[in-house]
Short mmCIF file of C-alpha atoms in Angstrom, two decimals:
data_model
loop_
_atom_site.label_atom_id
_atom_site.label_comp_id
_atom_site.label_asym_id
_atom_site.label_seq_id
_atom_site.Cartn_x
_atom_site.Cartn_y
_atom_site.Cartn_z
CA MET A 205 -248.74 -37.67 26.41
CA ARG A 206 -250.89 -34.76 24.54
CA SER A 207 -253.54 -34.73 27.35
CA ILE A 208 -251.01 -33.53 29.57
CA LEU A 209 -251.07 -30.21 30.62
CA PRO A 210 -252.30 -29.40 26.90
CA VAL A 211 -252.43 -25.64 27.41
CA PHE A 212 -249.13 -25.49 29.11
CA ARG A 213 -247.65 -26.67 26.47
CA ARG A 214 -248.79 -24.60 23.64
CA SER A 215 -248.09 -21.58 25.49
CA MET A 216 -244.76 -22.37 26.00
CA ARG A 217 -244.50 -23.64 22.37
CA GLU A 218 -246.24 -20.18 21.14
CA SER A 219 -243.89 -17.83 22.97
CA TRP A 220 -240.96 -19.29 22.69
CA ARG A 221 -239.71 -16.41 20.36
CA SER A 222 -241.15 -13.65 22.65
CA LEU A 223 -239.09 -15.39 25.06
CA LEU A 224 -235.76 -15.24 23.45
CA GLY A 225 -236.39 -11.22 22.97
CA TRP A 226 -236.77 -10.90 26.19
CA THR A 227 -234.00 -12.74 26.95
CA ALA A 228 -232.33 -10.54 24.56
CA GLY A 229 -233.04 -7.84 26.49
CA ILE A 230 -231.98 -8.35 29.81
CA ALA A 231 -228.76 -10.03 28.38
CA ALA A 232 -228.61 -6.77 26.81
CA VAL A 233 -229.25 -4.13 30.17
CA LEU A 234 -227.15 -6.53 31.89
CA PHE A 235 -224.14 -6.28 29.67
CA LEU A 236 -224.46 -2.67 29.12
CA TYR A 237 -224.32 -1.70 33.07
CA LEU A 238 -222.71 -3.89 34.83
CA PRO A 239 -219.02 -3.85 33.39
CA LEU A 240 -219.36 -0.07 33.72
CA TYR A 241 -218.86 -0.15 36.87
CA PRO A 242 -215.18 -0.23 38.11
CA SER A 243 -215.13 2.75 36.11
CA ILE A 244 -218.34 4.74 37.15
CA GLY A 245 -219.34 3.02 39.90
CA ALA A 246 -217.21 5.19 43.07
CA SER A 247 -215.66 7.33 40.39
CA ASP A 248 -215.49 11.63 41.62
CA GLN A 249 -217.59 12.42 38.65
CA MET A 250 -220.35 9.88 39.46
CA THR A 251 -220.41 10.92 43.17
CA GLN A 252 -220.56 14.75 41.83
CA LEU A 253 -223.24 13.85 39.39
CA ILE A 254 -225.15 12.31 42.51
CA ASP A 255 -224.51 15.21 45.14
CA SER A 256 -226.14 17.38 42.68
CA MET A 257 -229.69 15.79 41.98
CA PRO A 258 -232.18 16.25 44.88
CA LYS A 259 -232.02 14.16 47.22
CA GLN A 260 -235.59 12.46 47.57
CA LEU A 261 -234.55 11.65 43.64
CA VAL A 262 -231.64 9.93 44.63
CA ASP A 263 -233.54 8.10 47.26
CA THR A 264 -235.89 6.83 45.15
CA LEU A 265 -233.49 5.70 42.40
CA GLY A 266 -231.15 4.00 45.19
CA TYR A 267 -228.21 5.91 43.96
CA ASP A 268 -227.40 6.33 47.35
CA GLN A 269 -226.12 2.99 47.94
CA ILE A 270 -224.24 3.46 43.97
CA ALA A 271 -220.48 3.14 45.28
CA SER A 272 -221.22 -0.36 46.15
CA GLY A 273 -221.42 -3.26 44.29
CA ALA A 274 -224.81 -4.16 45.43
CA GLY A 275 -225.96 -0.87 45.31
CA TYR A 276 -224.91 -0.49 41.78
CA THR A 277 -226.67 -3.55 40.42
CA GLU A 278 -229.89 -2.92 42.40
CA ALA A 279 -229.67 0.84 41.05
CA THR A 280 -229.31 0.47 37.92
CA PHE A 281 -230.99 -3.72 37.47
CA TYR A 282 -232.91 -5.10 39.85
CA GLY A 283 -234.63 -1.89 41.61
CA LEU A 284 -235.04 -0.32 38.09
CA MET A 285 -234.35 -2.12 34.30
CA GLY A 286 -235.14 -5.41 35.58
CA PHE A 287 -238.07 -4.52 37.66
CA LEU A 288 -239.82 -2.86 34.84
CA LEU A 289 -238.77 -5.28 31.62
CA THR A 290 -240.05 -8.20 34.08
CA THR A 291 -243.36 -6.03 34.91
CA ILE A 292 -243.74 -5.77 31.34
CA ALA A 293 -243.38 -8.99 30.50
CA ALA A 294 -245.89 -10.12 33.15
CA VAL A 295 -248.45 -7.78 32.28
CA LEU A 296 -248.64 -8.58 28.83
CA TRP A 297 -248.41 -12.86 29.19
CA GLY A 298 -250.57 -12.19 32.44
CA SER A 299 -253.00 -10.37 29.34
CA SER A 300 -252.95 -13.55 28.13
CA LEU A 301 -256.04 -15.33 29.04
CA ALA A 302 -258.22 -12.51 28.67
CA ALA A 303 -257.24 -12.23 24.97
CA ALA A 304 -257.67 -16.12 24.35
CA GLU A 305 -261.60 -14.79 25.85
CA GLU A 306 -261.85 -11.86 23.29
CA SER A 307 -260.77 -13.77 20.85
CA GLY A 308 -262.66 -16.39 21.17
CA ARG A 309 -259.53 -18.60 20.89
CA ALA A 310 -260.50 -19.59 25.24
CA GLU A 311 -264.27 -20.88 24.33
CA LEU A 312 -262.45 -23.31 21.37
CA ASP A 313 -260.59 -24.50 23.74
CA LEU A 314 -262.58 -25.35 25.94
CA ALA A 315 -264.59 -26.92 23.64
CA HIS A 316 -262.19 -29.55 23.72
CA GLY A 317 -262.45 -31.17 27.18
CA ILE A 318 -260.43 -28.52 28.54
CA GLY A 319 -262.44 -27.37 32.30
CA ARG A 320 -261.84 -23.68 32.73
CA GLY A 321 -260.42 -24.11 35.99
CA GLN A 322 -257.41 -25.82 34.23
CA TYR A 323 -257.27 -23.43 31.59
CA ALA A 324 -256.33 -20.79 34.19
CA LEU A 325 -254.32 -22.86 36.33
CA GLU A 326 -252.45 -23.89 33.17
CA THR A 327 -252.02 -20.33 31.60
CA ALA A 328 -250.72 -19.24 34.92
CA LEU A 329 -248.54 -21.91 34.71
CA SER A 330 -246.70 -20.88 31.81
CA VAL A 331 -246.27 -17.27 32.60
CA LEU A 332 -244.42 -18.74 36.07
CA VAL A 333 -241.92 -20.63 34.26
CA ARG A 334 -241.33 -17.73 31.92
CA LEU A 335 -240.34 -15.60 34.63
CA ILE A 336 -238.68 -18.42 36.24
CA TRP A 337 -236.67 -18.58 32.96
CA LEU A 338 -236.09 -14.57 33.18
CA GLY A 339 -234.69 -14.31 36.78
CA ALA A 340 -232.83 -17.31 36.47
CA PHE A 341 -231.04 -16.45 33.11
CA ALA A 342 -230.52 -12.72 34.82
CA GLY A 343 -229.04 -14.22 37.73
CA LEU A 344 -226.72 -16.39 36.15
CA VAL A 345 -225.51 -13.24 34.14
CA ILE A 346 -224.88 -11.14 37.07
CA TRP A 347 -223.00 -14.10 38.69
CA GLY A 348 -220.72 -14.35 35.70
CA LEU A 349 -220.60 -10.70 35.61
CA ASN A 350 -219.33 -10.85 39.56
CA GLY A 351 -215.62 -11.15 38.65
CA PRO A 352 -214.99 -9.28 36.07
CA ALA A 353 -217.33 -6.60 37.01
CA GLU A 354 -215.85 -6.02 40.57
CA LEU A 355 -219.28 -6.40 42.15
CA GLU A 356 -218.09 -8.46 45.09
CA LEU A 357 -221.99 -9.75 45.18
CA GLU A 358 -222.41 -13.24 47.48
CA PRO A 359 -224.14 -16.15 45.09
CA VAL A 360 -226.15 -16.62 47.21
CA ARG A 361 -227.67 -13.16 47.84
CA ILE A 362 -227.84 -13.02 43.58
CA ILE A 363 -230.44 -15.78 43.95
CA GLY A 364 -232.41 -13.72 46.92
CA ALA A 365 -232.58 -10.87 44.55
CA SER A 366 -233.97 -12.67 41.36
CA ALA A 367 -236.25 -14.45 43.70
CA ALA A 368 -238.13 -11.34 44.34
CA LEU A 369 -237.53 -9.80 41.39
CA VAL A 370 -239.67 -13.04 39.51
CA GLY A 371 -242.45 -12.72 42.95
CA LEU A 372 -243.14 -9.28 42.35
CA ALA A 373 -243.24 -10.36 38.19
CA PHE A 374 -245.50 -12.47 39.02
CA LEU A 375 -247.94 -11.14 41.67
CA THR A 376 -248.17 -8.61 38.71
CA ALA A 377 -249.10 -11.16 36.70
CA GLY A 378 -251.54 -12.89 39.03
CA ALA A 379 -253.39 -9.48 39.40
CA ALA A 380 -253.40 -9.59 35.39
CA LEU A 381 -254.70 -12.99 35.19
CA LEU A 382 -257.65 -12.11 38.00
CA ALA A 383 -258.68 -9.56 36.25
CA GLY A 384 -258.85 -10.92 32.80
CA ALA A 385 -260.77 -14.17 34.49
CA ALA A 386 -263.44 -12.04 36.10
CA THR A 387 -264.07 -9.28 32.76
CA GLY A 388 -262.41 -10.79 29.65
CA ARG A 389 -261.49 -8.21 28.68
CA ARG A 390 -257.59 -7.83 28.19
CA ILE A 391 -257.48 -3.59 29.01
CA TRP A 392 -258.78 -4.36 32.08
CA ALA A 393 -256.11 -7.70 32.67
CA THR A 394 -253.36 -4.91 31.49
CA GLY A 395 -254.32 -2.04 33.16
CA VAL A 396 -255.18 -3.77 36.57
CA GLY A 397 -251.55 -5.61 36.24
CA ALA A 398 -249.64 -2.39 35.37
CA GLY A 399 -251.56 -0.46 37.86
CA ILE A 400 -250.79 -2.68 40.85
CA ALA A 401 -246.96 -2.57 39.52
CA VAL A 402 -246.60 1.60 39.27
CA LEU A 403 -248.69 1.50 42.59
CA GLY A 404 -246.27 -0.67 44.10
CA TYR A 405 -243.72 1.44 42.97
CA ILE A 406 -244.91 4.81 44.15
CA LEU A 407 -246.26 3.91 47.55
CA GLN A 408 -242.37 2.97 48.06
CA ALA A 409 -240.93 5.98 46.20
CA LEU A 410 -243.15 7.98 48.62
CA ALA A 411 -242.52 6.42 51.84
CA LYS A 412 -239.04 7.16 51.24
CA GLN A 413 -239.37 11.22 51.42
CA SER A 414 -240.95 11.51 54.69
CA ASP A 415 -240.93 9.30 57.97
CA ASP A 416 -244.57 10.48 58.43
CA LEU A 417 -244.91 8.54 55.45
CA GLU A 418 -242.84 5.08 56.14
CA TRP A 419 -245.90 3.34 56.63
CA LEU A 420 -246.91 3.26 52.98
CA ASN A 421 -244.00 0.74 52.45
CA ALA A 422 -247.22 -1.85 54.19
CA LEU A 423 -249.03 -1.87 51.11
CA SER A 424 -246.18 -1.73 48.69
CA PRO A 425 -245.24 -5.25 46.93
CA TYR A 426 -241.63 -3.23 45.88
CA ALA A 427 -241.20 -2.33 49.41
CA TRP A 428 -241.69 -5.58 50.27
CA VAL A 429 -238.81 -7.27 48.40
CA PHE A 430 -236.46 -4.14 47.63
CA ARG A 431 -236.53 -1.86 51.01
CA GLN A 432 -234.10 -4.15 52.60
CA SER A 433 -231.82 -4.40 49.92
CA PRO A 434 -231.13 -7.95 49.18
CA LEU A 435 -227.81 -8.15 47.68
CA ALA A 436 -226.23 -6.28 50.33
CA GLU A 437 -228.38 -7.43 53.66
CA GLY A 438 -230.19 -10.44 52.28
CA ILE A 439 -233.76 -10.87 51.24
CA ASP A 440 -236.25 -10.36 53.60
CA LEU A 441 -237.66 -13.35 54.01
CA GLY A 442 -241.14 -12.35 55.44
CA GLY A 443 -241.71 -9.93 52.14
CA LEU A 444 -240.26 -12.68 49.76
CA THR A 445 -242.87 -15.06 50.97
CA LEU A 446 -246.08 -12.65 50.96
CA THR A 447 -245.38 -11.22 47.45
CA TRP A 448 -245.04 -15.22 46.78
CA ALA A 449 -248.24 -16.47 48.17
CA ILE A 450 -250.25 -13.01 47.09
CA GLY A 451 -248.70 -13.77 42.99
CA LEU A 452 -249.99 -17.89 44.06
CA VAL A 453 -253.62 -16.40 45.69
CA LEU A 454 -254.25 -14.49 42.63
CA ALA A 455 -253.69 -17.15 40.03
CA ALA A 456 -255.79 -19.58 41.82
CA ALA A 457 -258.42 -17.05 42.12
CA SER A 458 -258.24 -16.41 38.47
CA ALA A 459 -259.06 -20.19 37.67
CA PHE A 460 -262.56 -20.00 40.65
CA THR A 461 -262.82 -16.42 38.82
CA LEU A 462 -263.68 -18.13 35.12
CA ARG A 463 -265.46 -20.92 36.18
CA ALA A 464 -268.02 -18.75 37.69
CA ARG A 465 -268.93 -16.69 35.12
CA ASP A 466 -270.04 -16.74 31.22
CA LEU A 467 -267.33 -16.12 28.83
CA ARG A 468 -267.49 -14.18 25.74
CA GLY A 469 -268.53 -15.59 22.21
#
């Protein structure tokens, strides 16, 4: 049994405390924001506040739809705080491949007969499982608060929105894994992963400012899954599939890249 997925099993064993921390963070955000919807979601004060804000900012943050339960949940969690938390986690976990090489741990592990491709793929699998846990946990909490918070969300659309959130985070993690495999430097892994996430968010924000810039949505992974409201309209299957496919391809490419270069001592 010890020879089955050794890197994956050790990674999960060593990261469970941090995973609990990220889980608690997501729970705190959800329990902070969602129960407030009945009192502020469609209140006159909130409407006045939104009307006083610049239209471009309102459109970017999704506050133009905040009067509905679906719009409120996306504006506060899926499109903002949930995206932020899962992206940070994805970047940190995705840079673990480069961190292991910098510390010399990867070299010691590979000396025990673990192939480079296997090492990278099991690392990617551990990242994916942790992200799926965060997405599933968030979906369960939102489903549990759906009635008490009067959100009126369809359960199947909660699943779709959580799948979009996890897919977007895994694409970011995949970019970090590939950069780490190519360079062996954690700073590059972190920078590439964070850069992909930030660039995607900025591109969709710019696309909302003008019809002439709408074509930028085609370049934004964020827009692929959140341009069409997954909670109000249902998930865009094409965008969701593309996001997950690129994330998986990047993870697989990290294995091939690691096999093709020398590791740092």
